[in-house]
Coordinates of C-alpha atoms in Angstrom, one line a residue:
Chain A
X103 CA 137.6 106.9 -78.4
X104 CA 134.6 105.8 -76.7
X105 CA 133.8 102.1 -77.1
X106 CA 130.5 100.5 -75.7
X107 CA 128.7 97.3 -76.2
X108 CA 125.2 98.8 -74.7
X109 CA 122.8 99.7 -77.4
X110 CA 121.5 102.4 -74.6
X111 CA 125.0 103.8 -73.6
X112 CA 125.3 104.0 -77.1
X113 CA 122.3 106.3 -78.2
X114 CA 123.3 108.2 -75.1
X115 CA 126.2 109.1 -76.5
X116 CA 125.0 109.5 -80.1
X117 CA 122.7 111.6 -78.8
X118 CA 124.9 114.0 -77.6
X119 CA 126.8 114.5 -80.5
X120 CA 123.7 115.1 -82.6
X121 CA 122.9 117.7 -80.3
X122 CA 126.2 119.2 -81.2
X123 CA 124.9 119.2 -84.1
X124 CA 127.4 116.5 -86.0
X125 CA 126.4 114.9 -88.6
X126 CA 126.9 111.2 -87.8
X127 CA 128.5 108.6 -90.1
X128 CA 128.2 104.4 -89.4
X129 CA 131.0 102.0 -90.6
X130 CA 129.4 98.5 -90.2
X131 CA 131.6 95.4 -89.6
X132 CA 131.9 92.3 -88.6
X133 CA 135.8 93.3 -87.4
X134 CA 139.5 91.4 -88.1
X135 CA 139.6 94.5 -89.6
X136 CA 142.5 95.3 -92.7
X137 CA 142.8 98.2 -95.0
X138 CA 139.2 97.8 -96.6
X139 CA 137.8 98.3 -93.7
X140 CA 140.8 101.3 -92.8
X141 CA 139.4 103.2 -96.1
X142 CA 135.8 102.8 -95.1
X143 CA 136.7 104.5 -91.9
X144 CA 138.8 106.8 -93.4
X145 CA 136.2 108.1 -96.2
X146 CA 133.9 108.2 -93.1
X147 CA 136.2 111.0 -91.4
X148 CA 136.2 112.7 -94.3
X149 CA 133.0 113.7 -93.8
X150 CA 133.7 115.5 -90.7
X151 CA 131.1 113.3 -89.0
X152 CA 131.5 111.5 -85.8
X153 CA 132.5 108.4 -87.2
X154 CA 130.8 104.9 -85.7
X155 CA 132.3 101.8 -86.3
X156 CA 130.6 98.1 -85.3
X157 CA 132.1 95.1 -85.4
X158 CA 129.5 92.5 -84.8
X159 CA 129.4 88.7 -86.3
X160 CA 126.1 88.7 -87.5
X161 CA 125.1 84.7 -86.9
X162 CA 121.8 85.7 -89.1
X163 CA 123.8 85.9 -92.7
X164 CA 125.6 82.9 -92.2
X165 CA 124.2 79.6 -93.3
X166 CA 123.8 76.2 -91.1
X167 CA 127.3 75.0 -93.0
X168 CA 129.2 78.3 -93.7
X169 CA 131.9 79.7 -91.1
X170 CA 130.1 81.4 -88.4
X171 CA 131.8 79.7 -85.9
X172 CA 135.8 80.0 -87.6
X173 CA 135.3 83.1 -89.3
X174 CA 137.8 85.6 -87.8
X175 CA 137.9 87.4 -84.8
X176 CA 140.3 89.7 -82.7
X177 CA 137.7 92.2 -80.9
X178 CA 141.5 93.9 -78.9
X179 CA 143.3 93.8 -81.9
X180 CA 140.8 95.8 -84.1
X181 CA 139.8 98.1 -81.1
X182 CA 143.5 99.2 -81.3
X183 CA 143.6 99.5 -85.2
X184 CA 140.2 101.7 -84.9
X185 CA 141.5 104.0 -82.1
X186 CA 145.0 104.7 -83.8
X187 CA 143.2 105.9 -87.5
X188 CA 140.7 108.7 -85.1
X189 CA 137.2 106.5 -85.1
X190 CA 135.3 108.4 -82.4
X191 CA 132.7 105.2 -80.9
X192 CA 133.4 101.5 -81.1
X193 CA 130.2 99.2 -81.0
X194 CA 130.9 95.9 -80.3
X195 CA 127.9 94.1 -79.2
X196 CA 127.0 90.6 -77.5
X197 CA 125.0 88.1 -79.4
X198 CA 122.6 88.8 -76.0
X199 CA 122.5 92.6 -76.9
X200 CA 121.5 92.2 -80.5
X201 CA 119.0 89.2 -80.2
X202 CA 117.6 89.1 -76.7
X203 CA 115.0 87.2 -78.0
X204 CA 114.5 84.8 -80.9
X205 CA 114.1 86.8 -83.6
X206 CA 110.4 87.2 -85.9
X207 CA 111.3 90.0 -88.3
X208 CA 112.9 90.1 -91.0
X209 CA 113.8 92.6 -93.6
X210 CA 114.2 91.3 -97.3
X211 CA 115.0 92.9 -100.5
X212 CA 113.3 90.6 -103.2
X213 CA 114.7 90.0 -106.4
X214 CA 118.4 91.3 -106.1
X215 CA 119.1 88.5 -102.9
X216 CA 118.3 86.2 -105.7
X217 CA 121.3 86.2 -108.0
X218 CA 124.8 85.8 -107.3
X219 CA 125.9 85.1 -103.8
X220 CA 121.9 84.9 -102.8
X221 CA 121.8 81.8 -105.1
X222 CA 123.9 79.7 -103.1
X223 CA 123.4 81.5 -99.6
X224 CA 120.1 81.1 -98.8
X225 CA 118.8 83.7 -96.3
X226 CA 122.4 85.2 -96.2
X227 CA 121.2 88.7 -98.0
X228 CA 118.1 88.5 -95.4
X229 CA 120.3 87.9 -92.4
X230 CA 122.6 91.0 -94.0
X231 CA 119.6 93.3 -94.6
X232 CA 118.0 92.9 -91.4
X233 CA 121.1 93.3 -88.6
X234 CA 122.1 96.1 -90.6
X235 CA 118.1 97.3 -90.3
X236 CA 119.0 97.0 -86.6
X237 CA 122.6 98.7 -86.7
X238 CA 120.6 101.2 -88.6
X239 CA 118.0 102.1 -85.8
X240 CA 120.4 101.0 -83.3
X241 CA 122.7 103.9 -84.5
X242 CA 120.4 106.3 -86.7
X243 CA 123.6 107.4 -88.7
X244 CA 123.3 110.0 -91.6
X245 CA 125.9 108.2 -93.3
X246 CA 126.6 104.7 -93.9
X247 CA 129.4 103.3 -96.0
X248 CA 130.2 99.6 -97.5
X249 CA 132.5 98.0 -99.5
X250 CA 132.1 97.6 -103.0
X251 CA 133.3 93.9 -102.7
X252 CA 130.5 92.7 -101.7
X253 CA 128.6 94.8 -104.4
X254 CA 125.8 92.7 -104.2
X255 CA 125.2 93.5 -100.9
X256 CA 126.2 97.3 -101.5
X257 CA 123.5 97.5 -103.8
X258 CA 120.7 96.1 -102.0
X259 CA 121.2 98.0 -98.9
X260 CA 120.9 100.9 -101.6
X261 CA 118.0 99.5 -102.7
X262 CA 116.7 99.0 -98.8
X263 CA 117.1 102.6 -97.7
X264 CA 115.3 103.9 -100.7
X265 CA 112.5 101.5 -100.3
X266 CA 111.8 102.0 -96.8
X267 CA 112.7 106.1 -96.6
X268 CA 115.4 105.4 -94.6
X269 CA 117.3 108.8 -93.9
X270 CA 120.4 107.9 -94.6
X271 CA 123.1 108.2 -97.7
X272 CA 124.5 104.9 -98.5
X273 CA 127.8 105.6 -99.9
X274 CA 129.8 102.5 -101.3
X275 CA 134.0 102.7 -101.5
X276 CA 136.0 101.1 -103.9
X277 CA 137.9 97.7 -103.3
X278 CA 141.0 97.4 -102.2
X279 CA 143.4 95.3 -103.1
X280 CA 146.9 94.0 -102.2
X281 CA 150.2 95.4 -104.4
X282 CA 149.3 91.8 -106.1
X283 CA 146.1 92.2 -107.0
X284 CA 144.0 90.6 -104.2
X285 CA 141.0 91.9 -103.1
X286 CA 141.3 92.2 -99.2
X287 CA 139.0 89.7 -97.2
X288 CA 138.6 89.1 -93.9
X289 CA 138.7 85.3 -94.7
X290 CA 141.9 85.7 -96.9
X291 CA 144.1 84.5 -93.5
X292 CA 142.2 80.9 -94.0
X293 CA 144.4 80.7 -97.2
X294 CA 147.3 78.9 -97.5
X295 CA 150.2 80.4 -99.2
X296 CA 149.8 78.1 -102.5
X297 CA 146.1 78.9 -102.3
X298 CA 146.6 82.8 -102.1
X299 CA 149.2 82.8 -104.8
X300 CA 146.4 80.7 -107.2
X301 CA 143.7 83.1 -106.2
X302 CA 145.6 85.7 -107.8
X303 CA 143.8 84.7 -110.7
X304 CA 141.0 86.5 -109.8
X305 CA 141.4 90.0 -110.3
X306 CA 143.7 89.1 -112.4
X307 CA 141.0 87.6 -114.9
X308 CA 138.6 90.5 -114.3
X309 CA 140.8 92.8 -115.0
X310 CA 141.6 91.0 -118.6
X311 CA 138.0 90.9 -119.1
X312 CA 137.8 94.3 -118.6
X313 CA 139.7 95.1 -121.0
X314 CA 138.0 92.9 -123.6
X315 CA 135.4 94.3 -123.4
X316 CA 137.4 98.4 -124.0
X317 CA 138.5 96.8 -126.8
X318 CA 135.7 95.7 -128.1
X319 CA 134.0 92.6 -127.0
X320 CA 130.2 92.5 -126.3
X321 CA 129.3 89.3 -125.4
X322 CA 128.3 89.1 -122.0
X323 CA 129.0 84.7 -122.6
X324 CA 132.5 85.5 -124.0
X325 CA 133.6 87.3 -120.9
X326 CA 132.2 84.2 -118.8
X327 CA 134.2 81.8 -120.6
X328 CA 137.3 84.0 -120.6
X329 CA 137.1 84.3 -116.9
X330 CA 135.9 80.5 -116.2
X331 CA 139.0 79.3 -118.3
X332 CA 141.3 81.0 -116.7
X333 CA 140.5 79.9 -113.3
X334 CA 140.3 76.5 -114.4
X335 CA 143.2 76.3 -116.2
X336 CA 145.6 78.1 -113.8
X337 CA 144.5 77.1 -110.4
X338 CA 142.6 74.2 -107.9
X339 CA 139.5 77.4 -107.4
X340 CA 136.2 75.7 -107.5
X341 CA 133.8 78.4 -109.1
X342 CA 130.6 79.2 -107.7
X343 CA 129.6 81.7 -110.3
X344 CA 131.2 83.9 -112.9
X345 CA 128.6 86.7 -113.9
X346 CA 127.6 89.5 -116.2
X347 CA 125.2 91.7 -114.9
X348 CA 123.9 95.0 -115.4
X349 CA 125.7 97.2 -112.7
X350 CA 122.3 98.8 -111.1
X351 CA 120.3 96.5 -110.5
X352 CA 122.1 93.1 -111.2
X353 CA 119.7 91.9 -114.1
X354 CA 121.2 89.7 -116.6
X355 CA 123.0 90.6 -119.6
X356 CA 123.7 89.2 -122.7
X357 CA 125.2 92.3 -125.1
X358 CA 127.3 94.8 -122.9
X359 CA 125.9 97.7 -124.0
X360 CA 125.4 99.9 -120.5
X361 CA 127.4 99.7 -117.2
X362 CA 128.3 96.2 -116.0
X363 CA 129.5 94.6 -113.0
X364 CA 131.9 91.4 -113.5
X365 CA 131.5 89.2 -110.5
X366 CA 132.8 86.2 -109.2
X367 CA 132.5 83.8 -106.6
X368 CA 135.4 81.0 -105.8
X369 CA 135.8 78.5 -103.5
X370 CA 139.6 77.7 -102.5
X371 CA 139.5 74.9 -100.5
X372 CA 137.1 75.9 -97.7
X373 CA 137.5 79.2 -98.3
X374 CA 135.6 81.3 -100.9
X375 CA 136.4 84.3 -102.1
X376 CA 134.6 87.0 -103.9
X377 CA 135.7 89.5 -106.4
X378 CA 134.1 92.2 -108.9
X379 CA 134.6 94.4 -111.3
X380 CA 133.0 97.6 -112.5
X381 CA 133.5 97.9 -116.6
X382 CA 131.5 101.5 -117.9
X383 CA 131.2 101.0 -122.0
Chain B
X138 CA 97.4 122.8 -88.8
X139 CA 100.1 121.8 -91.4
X140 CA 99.3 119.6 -93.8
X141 CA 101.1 118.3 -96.9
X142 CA 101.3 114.8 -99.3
X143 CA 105.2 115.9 -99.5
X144 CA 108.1 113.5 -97.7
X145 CA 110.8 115.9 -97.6
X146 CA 108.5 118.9 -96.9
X147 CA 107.1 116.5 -93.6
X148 CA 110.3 116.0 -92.5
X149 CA 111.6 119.8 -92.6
X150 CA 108.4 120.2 -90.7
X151 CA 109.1 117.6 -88.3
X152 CA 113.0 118.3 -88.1
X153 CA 112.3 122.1 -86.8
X154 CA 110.0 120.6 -83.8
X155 CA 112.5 118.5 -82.7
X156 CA 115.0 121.2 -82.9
X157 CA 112.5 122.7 -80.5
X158 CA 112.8 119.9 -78.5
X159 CA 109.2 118.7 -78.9
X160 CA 108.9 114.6 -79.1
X161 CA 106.4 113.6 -82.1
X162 CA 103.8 111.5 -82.0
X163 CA 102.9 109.6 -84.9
X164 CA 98.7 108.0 -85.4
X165 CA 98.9 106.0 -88.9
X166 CA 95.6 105.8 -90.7
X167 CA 93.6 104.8 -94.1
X168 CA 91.8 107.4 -93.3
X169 CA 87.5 107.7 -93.6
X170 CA 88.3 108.8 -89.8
X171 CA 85.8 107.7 -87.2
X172 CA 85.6 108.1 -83.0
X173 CA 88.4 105.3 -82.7
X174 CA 90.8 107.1 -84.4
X175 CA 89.8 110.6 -82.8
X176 CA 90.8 108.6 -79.3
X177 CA 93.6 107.8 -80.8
X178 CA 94.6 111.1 -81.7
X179 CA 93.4 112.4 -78.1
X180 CA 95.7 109.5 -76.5
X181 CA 98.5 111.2 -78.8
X182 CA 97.8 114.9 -77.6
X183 CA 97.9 114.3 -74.1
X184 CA 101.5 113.3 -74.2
X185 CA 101.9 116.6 -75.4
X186 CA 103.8 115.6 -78.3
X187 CA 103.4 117.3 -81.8
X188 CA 101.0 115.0 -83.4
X189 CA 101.4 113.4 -87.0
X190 CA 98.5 111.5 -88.5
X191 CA 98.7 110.0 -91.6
X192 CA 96.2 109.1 -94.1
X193 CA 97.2 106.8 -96.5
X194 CA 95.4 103.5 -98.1
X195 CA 98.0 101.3 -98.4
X196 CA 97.8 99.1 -101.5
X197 CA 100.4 96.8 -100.1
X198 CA 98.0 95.2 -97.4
X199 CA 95.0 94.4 -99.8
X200 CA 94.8 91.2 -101.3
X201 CA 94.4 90.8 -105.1
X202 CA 90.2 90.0 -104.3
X203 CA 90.1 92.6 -101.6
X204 CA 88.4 95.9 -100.9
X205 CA 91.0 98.1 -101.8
X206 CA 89.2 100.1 -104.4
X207 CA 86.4 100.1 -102.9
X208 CA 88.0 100.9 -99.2
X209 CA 85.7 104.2 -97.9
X210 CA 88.0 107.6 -98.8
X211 CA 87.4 111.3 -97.8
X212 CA 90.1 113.0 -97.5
X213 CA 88.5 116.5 -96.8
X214 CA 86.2 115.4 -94.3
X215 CA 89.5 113.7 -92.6
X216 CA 91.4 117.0 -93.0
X217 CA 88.2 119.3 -91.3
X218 CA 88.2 116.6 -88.5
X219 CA 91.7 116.5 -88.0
X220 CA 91.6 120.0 -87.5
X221 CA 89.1 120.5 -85.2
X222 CA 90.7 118.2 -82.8
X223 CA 94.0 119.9 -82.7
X224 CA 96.3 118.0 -84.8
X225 CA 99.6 119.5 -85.3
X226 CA 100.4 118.0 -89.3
X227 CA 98.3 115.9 -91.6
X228 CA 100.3 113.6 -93.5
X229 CA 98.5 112.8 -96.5
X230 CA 100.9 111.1 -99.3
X231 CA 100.2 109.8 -102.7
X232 CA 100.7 106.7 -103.9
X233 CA 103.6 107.7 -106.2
X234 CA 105.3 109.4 -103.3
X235 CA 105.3 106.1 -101.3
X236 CA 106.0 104.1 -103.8
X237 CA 108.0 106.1 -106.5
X238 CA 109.1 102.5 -108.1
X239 CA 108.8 99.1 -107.6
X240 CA 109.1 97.9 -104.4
X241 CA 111.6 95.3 -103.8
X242 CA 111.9 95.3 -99.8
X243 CA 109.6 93.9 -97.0
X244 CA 109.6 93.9 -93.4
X245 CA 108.3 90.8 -92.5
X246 CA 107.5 89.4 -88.8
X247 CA 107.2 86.1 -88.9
X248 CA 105.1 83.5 -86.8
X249 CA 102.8 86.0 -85.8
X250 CA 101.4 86.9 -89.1
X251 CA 100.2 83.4 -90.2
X252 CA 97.2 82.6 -87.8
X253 CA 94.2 84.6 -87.4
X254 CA 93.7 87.3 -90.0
X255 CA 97.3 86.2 -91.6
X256 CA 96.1 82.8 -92.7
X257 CA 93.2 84.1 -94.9
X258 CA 94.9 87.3 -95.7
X259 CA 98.0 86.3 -97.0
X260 CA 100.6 89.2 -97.7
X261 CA 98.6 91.3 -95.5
X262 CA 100.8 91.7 -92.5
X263 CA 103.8 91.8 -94.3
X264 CA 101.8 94.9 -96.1
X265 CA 101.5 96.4 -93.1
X266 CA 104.8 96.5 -91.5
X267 CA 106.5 97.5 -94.4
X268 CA 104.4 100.5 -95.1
X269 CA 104.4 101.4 -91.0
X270 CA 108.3 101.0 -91.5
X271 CA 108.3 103.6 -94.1
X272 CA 106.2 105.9 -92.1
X273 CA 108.4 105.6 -89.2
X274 CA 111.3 106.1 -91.4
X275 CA 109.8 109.3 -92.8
X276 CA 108.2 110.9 -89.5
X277 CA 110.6 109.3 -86.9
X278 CA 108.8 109.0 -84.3
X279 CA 108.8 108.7 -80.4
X280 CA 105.5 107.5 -79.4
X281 CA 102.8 105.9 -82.2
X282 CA 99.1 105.1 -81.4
X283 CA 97.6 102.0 -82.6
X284 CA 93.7 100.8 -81.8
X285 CA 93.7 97.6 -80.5
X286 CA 91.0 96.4 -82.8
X287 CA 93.2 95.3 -84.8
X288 CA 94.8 93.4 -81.7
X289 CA 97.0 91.2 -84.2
X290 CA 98.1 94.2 -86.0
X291 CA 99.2 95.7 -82.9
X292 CA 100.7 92.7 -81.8
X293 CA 103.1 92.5 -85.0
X294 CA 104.3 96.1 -84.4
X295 CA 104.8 95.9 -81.3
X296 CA 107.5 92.4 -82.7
X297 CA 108.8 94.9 -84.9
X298 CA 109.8 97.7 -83.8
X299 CA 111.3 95.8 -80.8
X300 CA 113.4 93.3 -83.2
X301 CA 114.2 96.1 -85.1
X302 CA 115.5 98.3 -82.1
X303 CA 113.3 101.1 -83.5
X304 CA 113.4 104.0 -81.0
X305 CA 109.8 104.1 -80.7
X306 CA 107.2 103.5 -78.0
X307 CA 104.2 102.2 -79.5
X308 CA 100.9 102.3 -77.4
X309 CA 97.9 100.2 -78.1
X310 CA 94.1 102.3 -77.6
X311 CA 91.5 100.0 -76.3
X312 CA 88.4 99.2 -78.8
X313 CA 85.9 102.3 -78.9
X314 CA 82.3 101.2 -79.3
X315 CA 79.0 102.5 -80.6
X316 CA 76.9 102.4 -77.9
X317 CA 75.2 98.9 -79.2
X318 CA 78.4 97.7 -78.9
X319 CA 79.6 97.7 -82.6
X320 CA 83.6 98.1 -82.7
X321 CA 84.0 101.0 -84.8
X322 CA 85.2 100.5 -88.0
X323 CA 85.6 102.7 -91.7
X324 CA 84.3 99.6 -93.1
X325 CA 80.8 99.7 -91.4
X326 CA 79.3 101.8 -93.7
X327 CA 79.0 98.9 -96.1
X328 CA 76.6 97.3 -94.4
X329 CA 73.2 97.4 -94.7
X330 CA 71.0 98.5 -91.6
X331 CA 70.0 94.4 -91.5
X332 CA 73.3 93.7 -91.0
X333 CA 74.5 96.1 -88.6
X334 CA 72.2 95.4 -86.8
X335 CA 72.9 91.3 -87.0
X336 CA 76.6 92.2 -86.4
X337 CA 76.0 93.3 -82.7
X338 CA 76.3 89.7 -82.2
X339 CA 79.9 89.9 -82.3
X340 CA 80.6 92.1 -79.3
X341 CA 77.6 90.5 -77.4
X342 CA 78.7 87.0 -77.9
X343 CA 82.4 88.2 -77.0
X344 CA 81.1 90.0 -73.7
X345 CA 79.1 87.1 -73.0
X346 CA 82.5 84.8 -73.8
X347 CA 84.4 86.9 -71.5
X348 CA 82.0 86.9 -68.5
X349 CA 81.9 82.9 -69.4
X350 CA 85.7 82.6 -68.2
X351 CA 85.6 84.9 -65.4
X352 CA 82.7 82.4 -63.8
X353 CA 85.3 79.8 -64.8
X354 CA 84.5 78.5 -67.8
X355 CA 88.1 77.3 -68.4
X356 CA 88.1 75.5 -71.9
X357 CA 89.4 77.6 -75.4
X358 CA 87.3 74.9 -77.5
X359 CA 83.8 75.6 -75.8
X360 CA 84.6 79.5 -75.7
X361 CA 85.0 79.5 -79.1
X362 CA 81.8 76.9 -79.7
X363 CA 79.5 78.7 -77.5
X364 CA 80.3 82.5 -79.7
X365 CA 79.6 80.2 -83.4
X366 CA 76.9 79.0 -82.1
X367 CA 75.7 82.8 -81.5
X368 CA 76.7 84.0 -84.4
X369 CA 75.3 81.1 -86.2
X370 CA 72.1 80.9 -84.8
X371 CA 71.4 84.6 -84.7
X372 CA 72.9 86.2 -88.3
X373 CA 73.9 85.5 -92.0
X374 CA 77.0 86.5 -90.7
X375 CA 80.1 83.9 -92.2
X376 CA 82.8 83.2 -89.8
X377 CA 86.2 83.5 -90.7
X378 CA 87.6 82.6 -87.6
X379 CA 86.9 82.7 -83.4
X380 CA 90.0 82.0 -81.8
X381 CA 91.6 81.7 -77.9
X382 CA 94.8 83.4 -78.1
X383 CA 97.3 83.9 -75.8
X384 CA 97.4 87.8 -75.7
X385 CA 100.9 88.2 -75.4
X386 CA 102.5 85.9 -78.7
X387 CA 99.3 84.5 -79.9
X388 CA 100.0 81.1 -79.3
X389 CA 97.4 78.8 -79.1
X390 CA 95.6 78.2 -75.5
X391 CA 93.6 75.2 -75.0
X392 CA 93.3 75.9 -71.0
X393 CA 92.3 79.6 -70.5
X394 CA 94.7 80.0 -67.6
X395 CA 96.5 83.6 -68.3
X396 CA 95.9 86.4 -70.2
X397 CA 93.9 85.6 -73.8
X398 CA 92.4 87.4 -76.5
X399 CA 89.2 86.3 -78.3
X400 CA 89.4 87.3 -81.9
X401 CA 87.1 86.7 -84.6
X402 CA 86.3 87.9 -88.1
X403 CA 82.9 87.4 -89.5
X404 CA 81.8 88.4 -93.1
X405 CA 78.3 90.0 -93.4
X406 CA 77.7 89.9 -97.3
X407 CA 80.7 91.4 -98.8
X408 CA 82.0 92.9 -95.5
X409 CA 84.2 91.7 -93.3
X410 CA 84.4 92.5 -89.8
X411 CA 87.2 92.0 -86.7
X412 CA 86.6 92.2 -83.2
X413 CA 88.3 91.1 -80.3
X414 CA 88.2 90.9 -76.5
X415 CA 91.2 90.9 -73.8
X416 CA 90.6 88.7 -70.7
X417 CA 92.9 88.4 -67.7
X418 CA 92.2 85.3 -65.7

């Protein structure tokens, strides 16, 4: 495995391989990698590409009181993981590398940074949207691939390419979840034991809702209620949101009459967790 | 010459000379071509690169009470000229190719794109860059030619594309004159033969400016007073704005005492006209 944190060493050897004539494929990350990440990668070498993988804490997405500074980090640890499942170039930049200078531009995807998580994080879906702009011209991958976790954000770096002609095929991967139900997080290891066994909750409600709404149920307020009840009743999870929204492009629903995506945002102590579901009626 | 309003078909063309290991070379235009452009398409033939123009009025960078529909258009007398001096590919999209839907995402450089032309144009940069991000995204380039009459402009890609980490060397084309001294611009065939010939003022009050600070003249505030009171005293012509830049960031100077630009825009009836000078101290 090659493994560089010089944007130039980097298209060096990118170039190389596109000489070859392999198709490239980019995994972006911000690393303390688990199985989410493993299946990204692994759906990447499916491909046959020459598979990229960064891992780079973008400081950008994160607001002036979220967890830049304690979120995560084990740069050794996930080099191993990513040279044992066959990734063929690690990118691990400096801060330096990606922002030598203060930085002017920005790229944003109006509307859909609005809703969900862009309501509470402020600038977050700019700050996501423009490193992965860079990573993207940094890289020039034919293939990128993101977790469907953060749906939100899969869908407006969708949205992004297709706006500005980007040549590359965003391809979004299912979540993965512990045997439990979890949906696997990075920030998951800031739980404590009682907290992780409450959060349960989550996927556990979404999954209920679900299958409300297979059996029947339309109202997009129901499902809300359902969800926010549950949490509220069966564990200490401040919520941030509980939504129903239309599945391509996040607008609001009232009767679920097309493709929907359940999502949720809650707050466990300090940490907060996201979860979603995709329900096709 | 190739020529074609077709994305996909462009970049077929465009992947087969890079195949052949030619670099591309990419001069965006509105079109209604005149001598500046023609030097910049010379600049872009000498580095022996395939050369793209494009010809495409971009909606995106008029104002609601601009020019757009009235913005000068010829596309076959572009095409013939383009020809004749040796361009490899016209580019020349429509608007439902370059903007099939609604566009949600903008590339934005901040800072830059609020004094000068930004701060009565508002929106106009942050037109710009996005559709020059979708035309880099579509041709790829390595090299692309921008006149430095639009010195901001320039300026703001320049941010850009190195914030961005796009692979592309951008080169800025000095100002080509009439021989009174006129910048040349598509939009001077608006005015009237009384006010072209009232609008020499602007390059003679800039020369005049310029030769001011290199016998000394070291104050931004009486630079700027000495070309109004030109302007004022010798046309109809409305100012927008004369400013003392610095010509790297723009910042504000108020002791010329390293590179600046003079820029000013100046309305003659409906028209409005740009001009700039460079001066090294």
């Amino acid at each position: 495995m090659h493994r560089t944190s010089s944007i130039s060493e980097l298209r060096k050897l990118i170039a190389e391989e596109k000489k070859l004539g392999k198709t490239i494929a980019l995994v972006p990350t911000m690393g303390y990698l688990h199985r989410g990440h493993l299946t990204l990668i692994e759906k990447a070498k499916q491909t046959g590409s020459f598979v990229v993988v960064s891992i780079f804490v973008n400081p950008l997405q994160f607001g002036p009181n979220e967890d830049y500074a304690r979120y995560p980090r084990d740069i050794e640890r996930d080099a191993h993981l990513v040279e044992e499942v066959g990734v063929d170039l690690l990118f691990n930049p400096s801060l330096e590398e990606m922002y030598p200078h203060p930085m002017l531009t920005y790229v944003e995807v109006g509307q859909l940074d609005k809703v969900l998580c862009g309501a509470n994080r402020p600038g977050h879906f700019r700050g996501v949207t423009t490193v992965v702009s860079k990573l993207f011209n940094i890289v020039q991958p034919d293939l990128a691939f993101f977790g469907q976790k953060d749906y939100q954000q899969y869908l407006i770096i969708r949205r992004m390419v297709s706006d500005l002609n980007l040549p590359i095929e965003v391809r979004g991967v299912p979540i993965v979840r512990e045997e439990d139900g979890l949906a696997l997080s990075s920030r998951n290891v800031f739980l404590t034991s009682e907290q992780r066994q409450e959060a349960l909750i989550l996927s556990r409600s979404l999954k209920e809702a679900a299958d409300l709404i297979q059996r029947g149920e339309g109202s997009a307020q129901k499902i809300e209620e359902f969800i926010r009840t549950g949490i509220t009743e069966q564990s200490q999870g401040v919520i941030d949101y509980i939504e129903v929204r239309d599945a391509d492009d996040l607008s609001e629903v009232t009767e679920i009459n097309r493709r929907i995506v359940i999502a949720l945002a809650v707050k466990f102590g300090p940490t907060r967790l996201i979860d979603n579901i995709v329900v096709e009626v």
